[in-house]
């Protein structure tokens, strides 16, 4: 059974993603209940490319290095891995369709106004011009050498 919830629950006024927090917490709690030693997520190439661009646009280079790793939290109790890192979302949907698997996709009503929604549209526009854009973004981010030990100064007002 495949399930996809785009951007989860949002605060209507801030269009701030709360769904991701709830999903992560539910996954963590469920994994503890079944005594799992790893969480495998369905993040695909489209998701990762969007996250890379969002981190670049926000100047969040600390998360930039982590977002393209195929396994995160290796030192923690519950590492997460992304086996679909190089798989396009449309390939996953086509696979589910041809294998006659149940597939349910829904989009949060606030998603179109969310930051990720704008990045998603940008990537779709770029893909029309250059079909390898999604994989190119991922490969580019993998080549970045980010010094995560460096600390930015805090702004003083």
mmCIF file of C-alpha atoms in Angstrom:
data_model
loop_
_atom_site.group_PDB
_atom_site.id
_atom_site.type_symbol
_atom_site.label_atom_id
_atom_site.label_comp_id
_atom_site.label_asym_id
_atom_site.label_seq_id
_atom_site.Cartn_x
_atom_site.Cartn_y
_atom_site.Cartn_z
ATOM 1 C CA UNK A 1 0.000 0.000 0.000
ATOM 2 C CA UNK A 2 1.466 3.353 -1.057
ATOM 3 C CA UNK A 3 0.508 6.610 0.658
ATOM 4 C CA UNK A 4 1.698 10.094 -0.092
ATOM 5 C CA UNK A 5 0.672 13.196 1.835
ATOM 6 C CA UNK A 6 2.088 16.363 0.367
ATOM 7 C CA UNK A 7 3.406 18.745 3.006
ATOM 8 C CA UNK A 8 1.042 17.543 5.728
ATOM 9 C CA UNK A 9 -0.826 19.791 8.124
ATOM 10 C CA UNK A 10 -0.288 23.534 7.970
ATOM 11 C CA UNK A 11 -0.961 26.605 10.018
ATOM 12 C CA UNK A 12 -3.324 28.506 7.708
ATOM 13 C CA UNK A 13 -1.908 31.945 8.466
ATOM 14 C CA UNK A 14 1.756 31.076 8.415
ATOM 15 C CA UNK A 15 1.496 28.194 5.931
ATOM 16 C CA UNK A 16 4.018 26.500 8.180
ATOM 17 C CA UNK A 17 4.461 22.743 7.835
ATOM 18 C CA UNK A 18 3.427 20.898 10.964
ATOM 19 C CA UNK A 19 2.653 17.655 9.164
ATOM 20 C CA UNK A 20 6.308 16.738 8.742
ATOM 21 C CA UNK A 21 6.824 17.055 12.495
ATOM 22 C CA UNK A 22 3.824 14.809 13.212
ATOM 23 C CA UNK A 23 4.831 12.272 10.539
ATOM 24 C CA UNK A 24 8.387 12.068 11.883
ATOM 25 C CA UNK A 25 7.148 11.664 15.444
ATOM 26 C CA UNK A 26 4.631 8.971 14.404
ATOM 27 C CA UNK A 27 7.342 7.071 12.494
ATOM 28 C CA UNK A 28 9.715 7.261 15.464
ATOM 29 C CA UNK A 29 7.092 6.068 17.941
ATOM 30 C CA UNK A 30 5.897 3.274 15.641
ATOM 31 C CA UNK A 31 9.470 2.116 15.056
ATOM 32 C CA UNK A 32 10.103 1.970 18.808
ATOM 33 C CA UNK A 33 6.887 -0.014 19.332
ATOM 34 C CA UNK A 34 7.893 -2.681 16.820
ATOM 35 C CA UNK A 35 11.530 -2.590 17.982
ATOM 36 C CA UNK A 36 12.815 -1.528 14.561
ATOM 37 C CA UNK A 37 16.493 -0.733 14.188
ATOM 38 C CA UNK A 38 16.084 1.401 11.050
ATOM 39 C CA UNK A 39 13.432 3.588 9.380
ATOM 40 C CA UNK A 40 13.108 3.351 5.613
ATOM 41 C CA UNK A 41 11.391 6.371 4.076
ATOM 42 C CA UNK A 42 9.819 6.879 0.675
ATOM 43 C CA UNK A 43 11.731 10.055 -0.160
ATOM 44 C CA UNK A 44 12.322 10.078 -3.895
ATOM 45 C CA UNK A 45 14.550 12.087 -6.239
ATOM 46 C CA UNK A 46 11.919 14.815 -6.643
ATOM 47 C CA UNK A 47 11.674 15.274 -2.852
ATOM 48 C CA UNK A 48 15.435 15.417 -2.429
ATOM 49 C CA UNK A 49 15.952 17.911 -5.286
ATOM 50 C CA UNK A 50 13.256 20.155 -3.766
ATOM 51 C CA UNK A 51 14.946 19.968 -0.364
ATOM 52 C CA UNK A 52 18.353 20.792 -1.873
ATOM 53 C CA UNK A 53 17.000 23.916 -3.584
ATOM 54 C CA UNK A 54 15.065 24.983 -0.475
ATOM 55 C CA UNK A 55 18.206 24.666 1.656
ATOM 56 C CA UNK A 56 20.236 26.626 -0.929
ATOM 57 C CA UNK A 57 17.636 29.389 -1.181
ATOM 58 C CA UNK A 58 17.422 29.696 2.609
ATOM 59 C CA UNK A 59 21.200 29.630 2.934
ATOM 60 C CA UNK A 60 20.910 26.589 5.189
ATOM 61 C CA UNK A 61 24.146 24.865 4.221
ATOM 62 C CA UNK A 62 24.231 22.890 7.481
ATOM 63 C CA UNK A 63 21.201 20.885 6.297
ATOM 64 C CA UNK A 64 22.416 20.858 2.695
ATOM 65 C CA UNK A 65 25.103 18.252 3.376
ATOM 66 C CA UNK A 66 22.696 15.977 5.260
ATOM 67 C CA UNK A 67 19.740 16.151 2.861
ATOM 68 C CA UNK A 68 21.486 14.210 0.076
ATOM 69 C CA UNK A 69 22.838 11.428 2.282
ATOM 70 C CA UNK A 70 21.173 8.094 1.555
ATOM 71 C CA UNK A 71 21.392 7.181 5.275
ATOM 72 C CA UNK A 72 21.033 9.780 8.024
ATOM 73 C CA UNK A 73 21.307 9.439 11.785
ATOM 74 C CA UNK A 74 23.856 6.624 11.521
ATOM 75 C CA UNK A 75 25.071 7.343 15.050
ATOM 76 C CA UNK A 76 21.574 7.482 16.544
ATOM 77 C CA UNK A 77 19.232 4.790 17.753
ATOM 78 C CA UNK A 78 17.098 4.905 14.579
ATOM 79 C CA UNK A 79 18.974 5.634 11.356
ATOM 80 C CA UNK A 80 16.822 6.604 8.359
ATOM 81 C CA UNK A 81 17.519 5.460 4.835
ATOM 82 C CA UNK A 82 16.123 6.612 1.495
ATOM 83 C CA UNK A 83 16.242 3.722 -1.008
ATOM 84 C CA UNK A 84 14.343 5.763 -3.638
ATOM 85 C CA UNK A 85 16.881 8.605 -3.613
ATOM 86 C CA UNK A 86 17.530 8.312 -7.357
ATOM 87 C CA UNK A 87 13.993 7.250 -8.347
ATOM 88 C CA UNK A 88 11.650 9.800 -9.877
ATOM 89 C CA UNK A 89 8.214 10.143 -8.291
ATOM 90 C CA UNK A 90 6.527 9.428 -11.635
ATOM 91 C CA UNK A 91 8.442 6.124 -11.872
ATOM 92 C CA UNK A 92 7.131 5.078 -8.455
ATOM 93 C CA UNK A 93 3.562 5.990 -9.432
ATOM 94 C CA UNK A 94 3.887 4.123 -12.763
ATOM 95 C CA UNK A 95 5.254 1.042 -10.964
ATOM 96 C CA UNK A 96 2.333 1.079 -8.507
ATOM 97 C CA UNK A 97 -0.129 1.489 -11.394
ATOM 98 C CA UNK A 98 1.314 -1.341 -13.515
ATOM 99 C CA UNK A 99 1.578 -3.696 -10.527
ATOM 100 C CA UNK A 100 -2.027 -2.762 -9.631
ATOM 101 C CA UNK A 101 -0.944 -1.671 -6.155
ATOM 102 C CA UNK A 102 -3.217 0.552 -4.115
ATOM 103 C CA UNK A 103 -1.863 4.072 -4.348
ATOM 104 C CA UNK A 104 -3.333 7.051 -2.545
ATOM 105 C CA UNK A 105 -2.047 10.570 -3.066
ATOM 106 C CA UNK A 106 -3.365 13.701 -1.446
ATOM 107 C CA UNK A 107 -2.177 17.269 -1.218
ATOM 108 C CA UNK A 108 -2.532 19.528 1.788
ATOM 109 C CA UNK A 109 -4.844 22.450 0.999
ATOM 110 C CA UNK A 110 -2.104 24.880 2.092
ATOM 111 C CA UNK A 111 0.601 23.170 0.025
ATOM 112 C CA UNK A 112 0.306 25.403 -3.086
ATOM 113 C CA UNK A 113 1.198 28.456 -0.958
ATOM 114 C CA UNK A 114 3.991 26.672 0.909
ATOM 115 C CA UNK A 115 7.622 27.373 0.089
ATOM 116 C CA UNK A 116 8.088 23.799 -1.155
ATOM 117 C CA UNK A 117 5.207 24.287 -3.612
ATOM 118 C CA UNK A 118 7.026 27.156 -5.317
ATOM 119 C CA UNK A 119 10.269 25.180 -5.446
ATOM 120 C CA UNK A 120 8.362 22.202 -6.899
ATOM 121 C CA UNK A 121 6.941 24.389 -9.664
ATOM 122 C CA UNK A 122 10.400 25.814 -10.409
ATOM 123 C CA UNK A 123 11.824 22.318 -10.761
ATOM 124 C CA UNK A 124 8.951 21.261 -13.034
ATOM 125 C CA UNK A 125 9.645 24.286 -15.256
ATOM 126 C CA UNK A 126 13.366 23.458 -15.347
ATOM 127 C CA UNK A 127 12.629 19.791 -16.132
ATOM 128 C CA UNK A 128 10.684 20.884 -19.243
ATOM 129 C CA UNK A 129 13.832 22.608 -20.506
ATOM 130 C CA UNK A 130 16.367 20.061 -19.224
ATOM 131 C CA UNK A 131 14.903 16.647 -18.327
ATOM 132 C CA UNK A 132 17.882 15.685 -16.148
ATOM 133 C CA UNK A 133 17.427 18.657 -13.775
ATOM 134 C CA UNK A 134 16.307 16.608 -10.748
ATOM 135 C CA UNK A 135 19.221 14.184 -10.856
ATOM 136 C CA UNK A 136 21.629 17.018 -11.739
ATOM 137 C CA UNK A 137 20.568 18.926 -8.608
ATOM 138 C CA UNK A 138 21.147 15.853 -6.437
ATOM 139 C CA UNK A 139 24.542 15.088 -7.980
ATOM 140 C CA UNK A 140 25.602 18.738 -7.622
ATOM 141 C CA UNK A 141 24.673 18.769 -3.940
ATOM 142 C CA UNK A 142 26.566 15.506 -3.385
ATOM 143 C CA UNK A 143 29.719 17.169 -4.719
ATOM 144 C CA UNK A 144 29.526 20.125 -2.325
ATOM 145 C CA UNK A 145 31.998 20.018 0.531
ATOM 146 C CA UNK A 146 30.192 21.713 3.396
ATOM 147 C CA UNK A 147 32.086 22.470 6.595
ATOM 148 C CA UNK A 148 29.353 21.800 9.149
ATOM 149 C CA UNK A 149 31.671 22.587 12.073
ATOM 150 C CA UNK A 150 31.818 26.242 11.047
ATOM 151 C CA UNK A 151 29.409 28.378 13.060
ATOM 152 C CA UNK A 152 27.712 31.463 11.626
ATOM 153 C CA UNK A 153 27.645 34.600 13.743
ATOM 154 C CA UNK A 154 24.259 35.536 15.185
ATOM 155 C CA UNK A 155 22.603 38.732 14.036
ATOM 156 C CA UNK A 156 22.535 41.575 16.540
ATOM 157 C CA UNK A 157 19.642 44.032 16.276
#
